[in-house]
Amino acid sequence: MGDFPGARAALDDAAYAVVGAPLDVSTTFRPGARFGPDRIRRFARPFDEYDQRTGRHFSDLACDSGDVSPWGDIPDYLDFLTGQLSDHHDDGRLPLLLGGEHTVTVAGLRAADPDVYVCLDAHLDLYEAYAGDEYAHATVTSHALDIADEAILLGARTGSEDEWDRAAEADVTVVPPEDVGGWTPDFDGDAYLSVDIDAADPGFAPGTGTPEPFGLEPREMRDVVRAVAPQSVGFDIVEVNDRDDGQAASLAGKLLQTFVFAHAEATLD
């Protein structure tokens, strides 16, 4: 496994740290999220590390801390991963978490402790337990609402009847795919931004566990990442697997770069 391209800053100097979390135990239909961190790094190799829009170099900003390999006890693994991510926060680095299945977001949220959970996702993920598993990938928004005051789900287009009933409550906002292009952040406080790659239409990102048609275009996802990054205290990108020719991983890597440059522009001198 190589580092994320351009993530060459010294650990003590970096403002951002890439952290892989190749968890892949509750994927329902098409497993392979365990390969996500490696594929995102590999398919980001063609990208220039200079951003003309902000005038910044990725190599000045980010380091790569490698992967935190999972084990069978998922609650225990999430506790350990939370500790690893918290160490970065304590040292002044914003961790950039690469999944792995969406469950790893629980650790990112616990480490960042945001006011608002903002998520690009095809699915509501509002199950309290899925197939008897309270830490399944489809439960992430429920866990998020144990930490954040509200959840904003962008591009969500499918869920069970019970999930849609839960989404109708005041602490959840669902922005359907056709409205994401006109959405702008209007929340107070800090945000945690999670990008499930299946928010994209499968034509753009087929390499994911639960693809869902009629999704977002890459530019719409980029614009959301740029808009939310300035208020973000945590970031992840999840659910990339090895079931395509690299389209999902390439999009994920570019969105990670986009987040870093937009966040740095807003928060660093």
PDB file of C-alpha atoms in Angstrom:
ATOM      1  CA  MET A   1       0.000   0.000   0.000  1.00  0.00           C
ATOM      2  CA  GLY A   2       1.347   3.432  -0.923  1.00  0.00           C
ATOM      3  CA  ASP A   3       0.530   6.776   0.624  1.00  0.00           C
ATOM      4  CA  PHE A   4      -2.147   9.057  -0.739  1.00  0.00           C
ATOM      5  CA  PRO A   5      -0.416  10.891  -3.604  1.00  0.00           C
ATOM      6  CA  GLY A   6       1.154  14.148  -2.462  1.00  0.00           C
ATOM      7  CA  ALA A   7       0.527  13.486   1.248  1.00  0.00           C
ATOM      8  CA  ARG A   8       4.159  14.154   2.062  1.00  0.00           C
ATOM      9  CA  ALA A   9       3.976  16.735   4.846  1.00  0.00           C
ATOM     10  CA  ALA A  10       5.778  15.827   8.053  1.00  0.00           C
ATOM     11  CA  LEU A  11       3.398  14.563  10.723  1.00  0.00           C
ATOM     12  CA  ASP A  12       4.072  17.480  13.068  1.00  0.00           C
ATOM     13  CA  ASP A  13       3.610  20.015  10.264  1.00  0.00           C
ATOM     14  CA  ALA A  14       0.522  18.534   8.608  1.00  0.00           C
ATOM     15  CA  ALA A  15      -2.908  20.091   9.022  1.00  0.00           C
ATOM     16  CA  TYR A  16      -4.603  16.948   7.676  1.00  0.00           C
ATOM     17  CA  ALA A  17      -3.930  13.227   8.077  1.00  0.00           C
ATOM     18  CA  VAL A  18      -5.238  10.495   5.779  1.00  0.00           C
ATOM     19  CA  VAL A  19      -6.350   7.466   7.819  1.00  0.00           C
ATOM     20  CA  GLY A  20      -7.595   4.267   6.168  1.00  0.00           C
ATOM     21  CA  ALA A  21     -10.233   2.090   7.846  1.00  0.00           C
ATOM     22  CA  PRO A  22     -10.770  -0.989   5.620  1.00  0.00           C
ATOM     23  CA  LEU A  23     -13.755  -2.385   7.531  1.00  0.00           C
ATOM     24  CA  ASP A  24     -15.907  -4.711   5.389  1.00  0.00           C
ATOM     25  CA  VAL A  25     -18.093  -6.921   7.559  1.00  0.00           C
ATOM     26  CA  SER A  26     -21.712  -5.782   7.165  1.00  0.00           C
ATOM     27  CA  THR A  27     -21.828  -4.965   3.438  1.00  0.00           C
ATOM     28  CA  THR A  28     -25.159  -6.309   2.237  1.00  0.00           C
ATOM     29  CA  PHE A  29     -24.840  -6.942  -1.486  1.00  0.00           C
ATOM     30  CA  ARG A  30     -21.415  -6.390  -3.060  1.00  0.00           C
ATOM     31  CA  PRO A  31     -18.489  -6.708  -0.609  1.00  0.00           C
ATOM     32  CA  GLY A  32     -15.091  -5.245  -1.317  1.00  0.00           C
ATOM     33  CA  ALA A  33     -15.049  -2.043   0.763  1.00  0.00           C
ATOM     34  CA  ARG A  34     -11.946  -3.483   2.450  1.00  0.00           C
ATOM     35  CA  PHE A  35     -10.083  -2.493  -0.727  1.00  0.00           C
ATOM     36  CA  GLY A  36     -11.392   1.080  -0.639  1.00  0.00           C
ATOM     37  CA  PRO A  37      -8.498   2.873   1.081  1.00  0.00           C
ATOM     38  CA  ASP A  38      -5.905   1.266  -1.175  1.00  0.00           C
ATOM     39  CA  ARG A  39      -7.896   1.916  -4.356  1.00  0.00           C
ATOM     40  CA  ILE A  40      -8.579   5.559  -3.476  1.00  0.00           C
ATOM     41  CA  ARG A  41      -4.850   6.109  -2.974  1.00  0.00           C
ATOM     42  CA  ARG A  42      -3.976   4.216  -6.170  1.00  0.00           C
ATOM     43  CA  PHE A  43      -6.478   5.922  -8.453  1.00  0.00           C
ATOM     44  CA  ALA A  44      -5.537   9.380  -7.127  1.00  0.00           C
ATOM     45  CA  ARG A  45      -2.033   9.020  -8.581  1.00  0.00           C
ATOM     46  CA  PRO A  46      -2.794  10.956 -11.783  1.00  0.00           C
ATOM     47  CA  PHE A  47      -3.964  14.034  -9.866  1.00  0.00           C
ATOM     48  CA  ASP A  48      -1.790  17.144  -9.695  1.00  0.00           C
ATOM     49  CA  GLU A  49      -1.004  18.139  -6.125  1.00  0.00           C
ATOM     50  CA  TYR A  50      -1.299  21.879  -6.936  1.00  0.00           C
ATOM     51  CA  ASP A  51      -4.733  23.521  -6.766  1.00  0.00           C
ATOM     52  CA  GLN A  52      -4.946  26.535  -9.055  1.00  0.00           C
ATOM     53  CA  ARG A  53      -8.196  27.768  -7.453  1.00  0.00           C
ATOM     54  CA  THR A  54      -6.643  28.221  -4.010  1.00  0.00           C
ATOM     55  CA  GLY A  55      -2.952  28.410  -4.925  1.00  0.00           C
ATOM     56  CA  ARG A  56      -2.134  25.617  -2.457  1.00  0.00           C
ATOM     57  CA  HIS A  57      -0.067  22.429  -2.672  1.00  0.00           C
ATOM     58  CA  PHE A  58      -1.448  19.220  -1.179  1.00  0.00           C
ATOM     59  CA  SER A  59       2.067  18.237  -0.101  1.00  0.00           C
ATOM     60  CA  ASP A  60       2.220  21.279   2.199  1.00  0.00           C
ATOM     61  CA  LEU A  61      -0.971  20.284   3.962  1.00  0.00           C
ATOM     62  CA  ALA A  62      -1.409  16.539   4.377  1.00  0.00           C
ATOM     63  CA  CYS A  63       0.329  13.422   5.595  1.00  0.00           C
ATOM     64  CA  ASP A  64      -0.746   9.796   5.343  1.00  0.00           C
ATOM     65  CA  SER A  65      -0.929   7.833   8.604  1.00  0.00           C
ATOM     66  CA  GLY A  66      -1.700   4.510   6.920  1.00  0.00           C
ATOM     67  CA  ASP A  67      -4.534   2.141   7.752  1.00  0.00           C
ATOM     68  CA  VAL A  68      -6.059   1.071  11.049  1.00  0.00           C
ATOM     69  CA  SER A  69      -6.754  -2.582  10.289  1.00  0.00           C
ATOM     70  CA  PRO A  70     -10.038  -3.963  11.648  1.00  0.00           C
ATOM     71  CA  TRP A  71     -10.737  -7.056  13.701  1.00  0.00           C
ATOM     72  CA  GLY A  72     -13.838  -9.100  14.536  1.00  0.00           C
ATOM     73  CA  ASP A  73     -15.140  -7.149  17.532  1.00  0.00           C
ATOM     74  CA  ILE A  74     -16.607  -4.132  15.725  1.00  0.00           C
ATOM     75  CA  PRO A  75     -17.546  -2.025  18.798  1.00  0.00           C
ATOM     76  CA  ASP A  76     -14.017  -2.564  20.124  1.00  0.00           C
ATOM     77  CA  TYR A  77     -12.522  -1.660  16.734  1.00  0.00           C
ATOM     78  CA  LEU A  78     -14.619   1.504  16.531  1.00  0.00           C
ATOM     79  CA  ASP A  79     -13.457   2.507  20.022  1.00  0.00           C
ATOM     80  CA  PHE A  80      -9.826   2.015  18.995  1.00  0.00           C
ATOM     81  CA  LEU A  81     -10.326   3.890  15.715  1.00  0.00           C
ATOM     82  CA  THR A  82     -11.995   6.729  17.627  1.00  0.00           C
ATOM     83  CA  GLY A  83      -8.886   6.965  19.803  1.00  0.00           C
ATOM     84  CA  GLN A  84      -6.587   7.068  16.782  1.00  0.00           C
ATOM     85  CA  LEU A  85      -8.634   9.837  15.175  1.00  0.00           C
ATOM     86  CA  SER A  86      -8.893  11.757  18.447  1.00  0.00           C
ATOM     87  CA  ASP A  87      -5.104  11.788  18.687  1.00  0.00           C
ATOM     88  CA  HIS A  88      -4.966  13.638  15.372  1.00  0.00           C
ATOM     89  CA  HIS A  89      -7.559  16.151  16.557  1.00  0.00           C
ATOM     90  CA  ASP A  90      -5.638  16.687  19.797  1.00  0.00           C
ATOM     91  CA  ASP A  91      -2.466  17.397  17.786  1.00  0.00           C
ATOM     92  CA  GLY A  92      -4.235  19.933  15.571  1.00  0.00           C
ATOM     93  CA  ARG A  93      -4.672  17.718  12.497  1.00  0.00           C
ATOM     94  CA  LEU A  94      -8.038  17.081  10.873  1.00  0.00           C
ATOM     95  CA  PRO A  95      -8.262  13.355  10.040  1.00  0.00           C
ATOM     96  CA  LEU A  96      -9.451  12.354   6.556  1.00  0.00           C
ATOM     97  CA  LEU A  97     -11.009   8.937   7.012  1.00  0.00           C
ATOM     98  CA  LEU A  98     -11.047   6.502   4.067  1.00  0.00           C
ATOM     99  CA  GLY A  99     -13.517   3.602   4.321  1.00  0.00           C
ATOM    100  CA  GLY A 100     -14.245   0.865   4.364  1.00  0.00           C
ATOM    101  CA  GLU A 101     -17.961   0.481   4.883  1.00  0.00           C
ATOM    102  CA  HIS A 102     -19.997   3.387   6.197  1.00  0.00           C
ATOM    103  CA  THR A 103     -19.859   2.053   9.766  1.00  0.00           C
ATOM    104  CA  VAL A 104     -16.426   3.633  10.215  1.00  0.00           C
ATOM    105  CA  THR A 105     -18.120   7.038  10.175  1.00  0.00           C
ATOM    106  CA  VAL A 106     -19.286   6.307  13.742  1.00  0.00           C
ATOM    107  CA  ALA A 107     -15.670   6.567  14.895  1.00  0.00           C
ATOM    108  CA  GLY A 108     -15.111   9.757  12.911  1.00  0.00           C
ATOM    109  CA  LEU A 109     -18.168  11.336  14.509  1.00  0.00           C
ATOM    110  CA  ARG A 110     -17.202  10.312  18.026  1.00  0.00           C
ATOM    111  CA  ALA A 111     -13.734  11.799  17.575  1.00  0.00           C
ATOM    112  CA  ALA A 112     -14.965  15.073  16.052  1.00  0.00           C
ATOM    113  CA  ASP A 113     -18.125  15.607  18.179  1.00  0.00           C
ATOM    114  CA  PRO A 114     -19.860  17.904  15.658  1.00  0.00           C
ATOM    115  CA  ASP A 115     -23.082  19.879  15.992  1.00  0.00           C
ATOM    116  CA  VAL A 116     -24.403  18.766  12.595  1.00  0.00           C
ATOM    117  CA  TYR A 117     -23.998  15.597  10.529  1.00  0.00           C
ATOM    118  CA  VAL A 118     -23.966  16.352   6.786  1.00  0.00           C
ATOM    119  CA  CYS A 119     -23.922  13.332   4.504  1.00  0.00           C
ATOM    120  CA  LEU A 120     -23.958  12.726   0.780  1.00  0.00           C
ATOM    121  CA  ASP A 121     -25.646   9.337   0.466  1.00  0.00           C
ATOM    122  CA  ALA A 122     -28.188   7.436  -1.613  1.00  0.00           C
ATOM    123  CA  HIS A 123     -29.586   5.847   1.545  1.00  0.00           C
ATOM    124  CA  LEU A 124     -31.139   7.198   4.735  1.00  0.00           C
ATOM    125  CA  ASP A 125     -29.173   4.801   6.979  1.00  0.00           C
ATOM    126  CA  LEU A 126     -31.718   5.324   9.747  1.00  0.00           C
ATOM    127  CA  TYR A 127     -32.104   1.723  10.858  1.00  0.00           C
ATOM    128  CA  GLU A 128     -31.515   1.245  14.576  1.00  0.00           C
ATOM    129  CA  ALA A 129     -30.281  -2.251  13.654  1.00  0.00           C
ATOM    130  CA  TYR A 130     -30.022  -3.987  10.283  1.00  0.00           C
ATOM    131  CA  ALA A 131     -30.165  -7.776  10.083  1.00  0.00           C
ATOM    132  CA  GLY A 132     -29.824  -7.754  13.856  1.00  0.00           C
ATOM    133  CA  ASP A 133     -26.618  -5.707  13.782  1.00  0.00           C
ATOM    134  CA  GLU A 134     -26.670  -2.301  15.482  1.00  0.00           C
ATOM    135  CA  TYR A 135     -23.332  -1.462  13.847  1.00  0.00           C
ATOM    136  CA  ALA A 136     -24.327  -2.341  10.278  1.00  0.00           C
ATOM    137  CA  HIS A 137     -23.624   0.157   7.518  1.00  0.00           C
ATOM    138  CA  ALA A 138     -27.337   1.035   7.311  1.00  0.00           C
ATOM    139  CA  THR A 139     -27.431   2.381  10.895  1.00  0.00           C
ATOM    140  CA  VAL A 140     -24.952   5.246  10.546  1.00  0.00           C
ATOM    141  CA  THR A 141     -27.402   8.147  10.610  1.00  0.00           C
ATOM    142  CA  SER A 142     -29.020   6.732  13.758  1.00  0.00           C
ATOM    143  CA  HIS A 143     -25.617   6.685  15.437  1.00  0.00           C
ATOM    144  CA  ALA A 144     -24.890  10.190  14.126  1.00  0.00           C
ATOM    145  CA  LEU A 145     -28.000  11.502  15.855  1.00  0.00           C
ATOM    146  CA  ASP A 146     -26.671  10.156  19.163  1.00  0.00           C
ATOM    147  CA  ILE A 147     -23.837  12.683  18.759  1.00  0.00           C
ATOM    148  CA  ALA A 148     -24.980  15.552  16.525  1.00  0.00           C
ATOM    149  CA  ASP A 149     -28.077  17.687  17.005  1.00  0.00           C
ATOM    150  CA  GLU A 150     -29.289  17.217  13.442  1.00  0.00           C
ATOM    151  CA  ALA A 151     -28.618  15.302  10.252  1.00  0.00           C
ATOM    152  CA  ILE A 152     -28.742  16.654   6.708  1.00  0.00           C
ATOM    153  CA  LEU A 153     -28.885  13.907   4.084  1.00  0.00           C
ATOM    154  CA  LEU A 154     -28.087  15.081   0.570  1.00  0.00           C
ATOM    155  CA  GLY A 155     -29.017  12.943  -2.412  1.00  0.00           C
ATOM    156  CA  ALA A 156     -30.910  10.352  -0.357  1.00  0.00           C
ATOM    157  CA  ARG A 157     -33.421   8.530  -2.518  1.00  0.00           C
ATOM    158  CA  THR A 158     -34.259   5.225  -0.880  1.00  0.00           C
ATOM    159  CA  GLY A 159     -35.107   3.742   2.512  1.00  0.00           C
ATOM    160  CA  SER A 160     -37.615   1.574   4.318  1.00  0.00           C
ATOM    161  CA  GLU A 161     -41.017   2.937   5.391  1.00  0.00           C
ATOM    162  CA  ASP A 162     -39.820   3.106   9.009  1.00  0.00           C
ATOM    163  CA  GLU A 163     -36.719   5.035   7.938  1.00  0.00           C
ATOM    164  CA  TRP A 164     -38.765   7.574   5.985  1.00  0.00           C
ATOM    165  CA  ASP A 165     -41.040   8.004   9.030  1.00  0.00           C
ATOM    166  CA  ARG A 166     -37.956   8.695  11.179  1.00  0.00           C
ATOM    167  CA  ALA A 167     -36.589  11.073   8.531  1.00  0.00           C
ATOM    168  CA  ALA A 168     -39.771  13.148   8.801  1.00  0.00           C
ATOM    169  CA  GLU A 169     -38.853  14.215  12.350  1.00  0.00           C
ATOM    170  CA  ALA A 170     -37.465  17.678  13.018  1.00  0.00           C
ATOM    171  CA  ASP A 171     -33.822  16.671  13.483  1.00  0.00           C
ATOM    172  CA  VAL A 172     -33.464  15.184   9.986  1.00  0.00           C
ATOM    173  CA  THR A 173     -33.450  17.055   6.665  1.00  0.00           C
ATOM    174  CA  VAL A 174     -33.540  15.079   3.429  1.00  0.00           C
ATOM    175  CA  VAL A 175     -32.524  16.893   0.245  1.00  0.00           C
ATOM    176  CA  PRO A 176     -33.496  14.771  -2.778  1.00  0.00           C
ATOM    177  CA  PRO A 177     -31.050  14.445  -5.679  1.00  0.00           C
ATOM    178  CA  GLU A 178     -32.920  16.889  -7.921  1.00  0.00           C
ATOM    179  CA  ASP A 179     -32.585  19.649  -5.263  1.00  0.00           C
ATOM    180  CA  VAL A 180     -28.937  19.167  -4.264  1.00  0.00           C
ATOM    181  CA  GLY A 181     -27.642  21.496  -6.979  1.00  0.00           C
ATOM    182  CA  GLY A 182     -29.519  24.430  -5.437  1.00  0.00           C
ATOM    183  CA  TRP A 183     -28.727  23.590  -1.808  1.00  0.00           C
ATOM    184  CA  THR A 184     -26.528  25.844   0.306  1.00  0.00           C
ATOM    185  CA  PRO A 185     -25.554  25.312   3.963  1.00  0.00           C
ATOM    186  CA  ASP A 186     -27.710  27.278   6.406  1.00  0.00           C
ATOM    187  CA  PHE A 187     -26.988  25.481   9.694  1.00  0.00           C
ATOM    188  CA  ASP A 188     -25.281  26.780  12.822  1.00  0.00           C
ATOM    189  CA  GLY A 189     -22.230  25.196  14.409  1.00  0.00           C
ATOM    190  CA  ASP A 190     -19.617  22.674  13.321  1.00  0.00           C
ATOM    191  CA  ALA A 191     -20.287  19.956  10.806  1.00  0.00           C
ATOM    192  CA  TYR A 192     -19.009  16.466  10.147  1.00  0.00           C
ATOM    193  CA  LEU A 193     -19.057  15.759   6.402  1.00  0.00           C
ATOM    194  CA  SER A 194     -19.440  12.150   5.307  1.00  0.00           C
ATOM    195  CA  VAL A 195     -19.389  11.177   1.633  1.00  0.00           C
ATOM    196  CA  ASP A 196     -20.852   7.777   0.778  1.00  0.00           C
ATOM    197  CA  ILE A 197     -19.766   7.269  -2.810  1.00  0.00           C
ATOM    198  CA  ASP A 198     -23.129   5.716  -3.641  1.00  0.00           C
ATOM    199  CA  ALA A 199     -24.619   9.210  -3.539  1.00  0.00           C
ATOM    200  CA  ALA A 200     -23.263   9.437  -7.075  1.00  0.00           C
ATOM    201  CA  ASP A 201     -25.259   7.936  -9.870  1.00  0.00           C
ATOM    202  CA  PRO A 202     -23.927   4.405 -10.518  1.00  0.00           C
ATOM    203  CA  GLY A 203     -22.981   5.525 -14.006  1.00  0.00           C
ATOM    204  CA  PHE A 204     -20.260   7.671 -12.411  1.00  0.00           C
ATOM    205  CA  ALA A 205     -19.297   5.421  -9.472  1.00  0.00           C
ATOM    206  CA  PRO A 206     -20.304   1.783 -10.051  1.00  0.00           C
ATOM    207  CA  GLY A 207     -17.726   0.410  -7.604  1.00  0.00           C
ATOM    208  CA  THR A 208     -19.793   0.430  -4.422  1.00  0.00           C
ATOM    209  CA  GLY A 209     -21.732  -2.032  -2.296  1.00  0.00           C
ATOM    210  CA  THR A 210     -25.309  -0.830  -2.780  1.00  0.00           C
ATOM    211  CA  PRO A 211     -25.619   1.176  -6.011  1.00  0.00           C
ATOM    212  CA  GLU A 212     -28.841   3.136  -6.493  1.00  0.00           C
ATOM    213  CA  PRO A 213     -29.890   4.763  -9.826  1.00  0.00           C
ATOM    214  CA  PHE A 214     -30.925   8.389 -10.352  1.00  0.00           C
ATOM    215  CA  GLY A 215     -28.083   9.767  -8.274  1.00  0.00           C
ATOM    216  CA  LEU A 216     -25.872  12.836  -8.216  1.00  0.00           C
ATOM    217  CA  GLU A 217     -23.375  14.043 -10.768  1.00  0.00           C
ATOM    218  CA  PRO A 218     -19.738  14.491  -9.658  1.00  0.00           C
ATOM    219  CA  ARG A 219     -19.874  18.302  -9.991  1.00  0.00           C
ATOM    220  CA  GLU A 220     -22.874  18.439  -7.640  1.00  0.00           C
ATOM    221  CA  MET A 221     -20.941  16.424  -5.060  1.00  0.00           C
ATOM    222  CA  ARG A 222     -17.873  18.636  -5.507  1.00  0.00           C
ATOM    223  CA  ASP A 223     -19.947  21.765  -4.940  1.00  0.00           C
ATOM    224  CA  VAL A 224     -21.409  20.347  -1.710  1.00  0.00           C
ATOM    225  CA  VAL A 225     -17.937  19.409  -0.452  1.00  0.00           C
ATOM    226  CA  ARG A 226     -16.629  22.914  -1.192  1.00  0.00           C
ATOM    227  CA  ALA A 227     -19.633  24.517   0.511  1.00  0.00           C
ATOM    228  CA  VAL A 228     -19.558  22.431   3.710  1.00  0.00           C
ATOM    229  CA  ALA A 229     -15.773  22.150   4.152  1.00  0.00           C
ATOM    230  CA  PRO A 230     -15.281  25.567   5.818  1.00  0.00           C
ATOM    231  CA  GLN A 231     -17.571  24.547   8.721  1.00  0.00           C
ATOM    232  CA  SER A 232     -16.281  20.987   8.980  1.00  0.00           C
ATOM    233  CA  VAL A 233     -14.406  19.438  11.893  1.00  0.00           C
ATOM    234  CA  GLY A 234     -14.310  15.951  10.388  1.00  0.00           C
ATOM    235  CA  PHE A 235     -14.449  14.264   6.984  1.00  0.00           C
ATOM    236  CA  ASP A 236     -14.715  10.809   5.535  1.00  0.00           C
ATOM    237  CA  ILE A 237     -15.360   9.095   2.244  1.00  0.00           C
ATOM    238  CA  VAL A 238     -16.666   5.543   2.334  1.00  0.00           C
ATOM    239  CA  GLU A 239     -18.132   2.554   0.492  1.00  0.00           C
ATOM    240  CA  VAL A 240     -15.654   2.458  -2.409  1.00  0.00           C
ATOM    241  CA  ASN A 241     -15.001  -1.128  -3.452  1.00  0.00           C
ATOM    242  CA  ASP A 242     -13.202  -3.006  -6.246  1.00  0.00           C
ATOM    243  CA  ARG A 243     -16.229  -3.732  -8.471  1.00  0.00           C
ATOM    244  CA  ASP A 244     -15.333  -1.266 -11.240  1.00  0.00           C
ATOM    245  CA  ASP A 245     -12.366   0.017 -13.226  1.00  0.00           C
ATOM    246  CA  GLY A 246     -11.549   2.724 -10.700  1.00  0.00           C
ATOM    247  CA  GLN A 247     -14.316   5.239 -11.382  1.00  0.00           C
ATOM    248  CA  ALA A 248     -15.569   5.275  -7.758  1.00  0.00           C
ATOM    249  CA  ALA A 249     -12.061   5.426  -6.286  1.00  0.00           C
ATOM    250  CA  SER A 250     -11.021   8.223  -8.652  1.00  0.00           C
ATOM    251  CA  LEU A 251     -14.062  10.309  -7.722  1.00  0.00           C
ATOM    252  CA  ALA A 252     -13.423   9.647  -4.023  1.00  0.00           C
ATOM    253  CA  GLY A 253      -9.802  10.744  -4.257  1.00  0.00           C
ATOM    254  CA  LYS A 254     -10.732  13.939  -6.068  1.00  0.00           C
ATOM    255  CA  LEU A 255     -13.400  14.780  -3.498  1.00  0.00           C
ATOM    256  CA  LEU A 256     -10.851  14.283  -0.710  1.00  0.00           C
ATOM    257  CA  GLN A 257      -8.487  16.740  -2.407  1.00  0.00           C
ATOM    258  CA  THR A 258     -11.399  19.128  -2.922  1.00  0.00           C
ATOM    259  CA  PHE A 259     -12.242  19.007   0.783  1.00  0.00           C
ATOM    260  CA  VAL A 260      -8.662  19.700   1.844  1.00  0.00           C
ATOM    261  CA  PHE A 261      -8.202  22.696  -0.447  1.00  0.00           C
ATOM    262  CA  ALA A 262     -11.589  24.214   0.422  1.00  0.00           C
ATOM    263  CA  HIS A 263     -11.076  23.696   4.165  1.00  0.00           C
ATOM    264  CA  ALA A 264      -7.528  25.049   4.058  1.00  0.00           C
ATOM    265  CA  GLU A 265      -8.620  28.126   2.125  1.00  0.00           C
ATOM    266  CA  ALA A 266     -11.215  28.928   4.780  1.00  0.00           C
ATOM    267  CA  THR A 267      -9.322  28.041   7.954  1.00  0.00           C
ATOM    268  CA  LEU A 268      -5.550  28.343   7.447  1.00  0.00           C
ATOM    269  CA  ASP A 269      -3.426  31.460   7.115  1.00  0.00           C
TER     270      ASP A 269
END
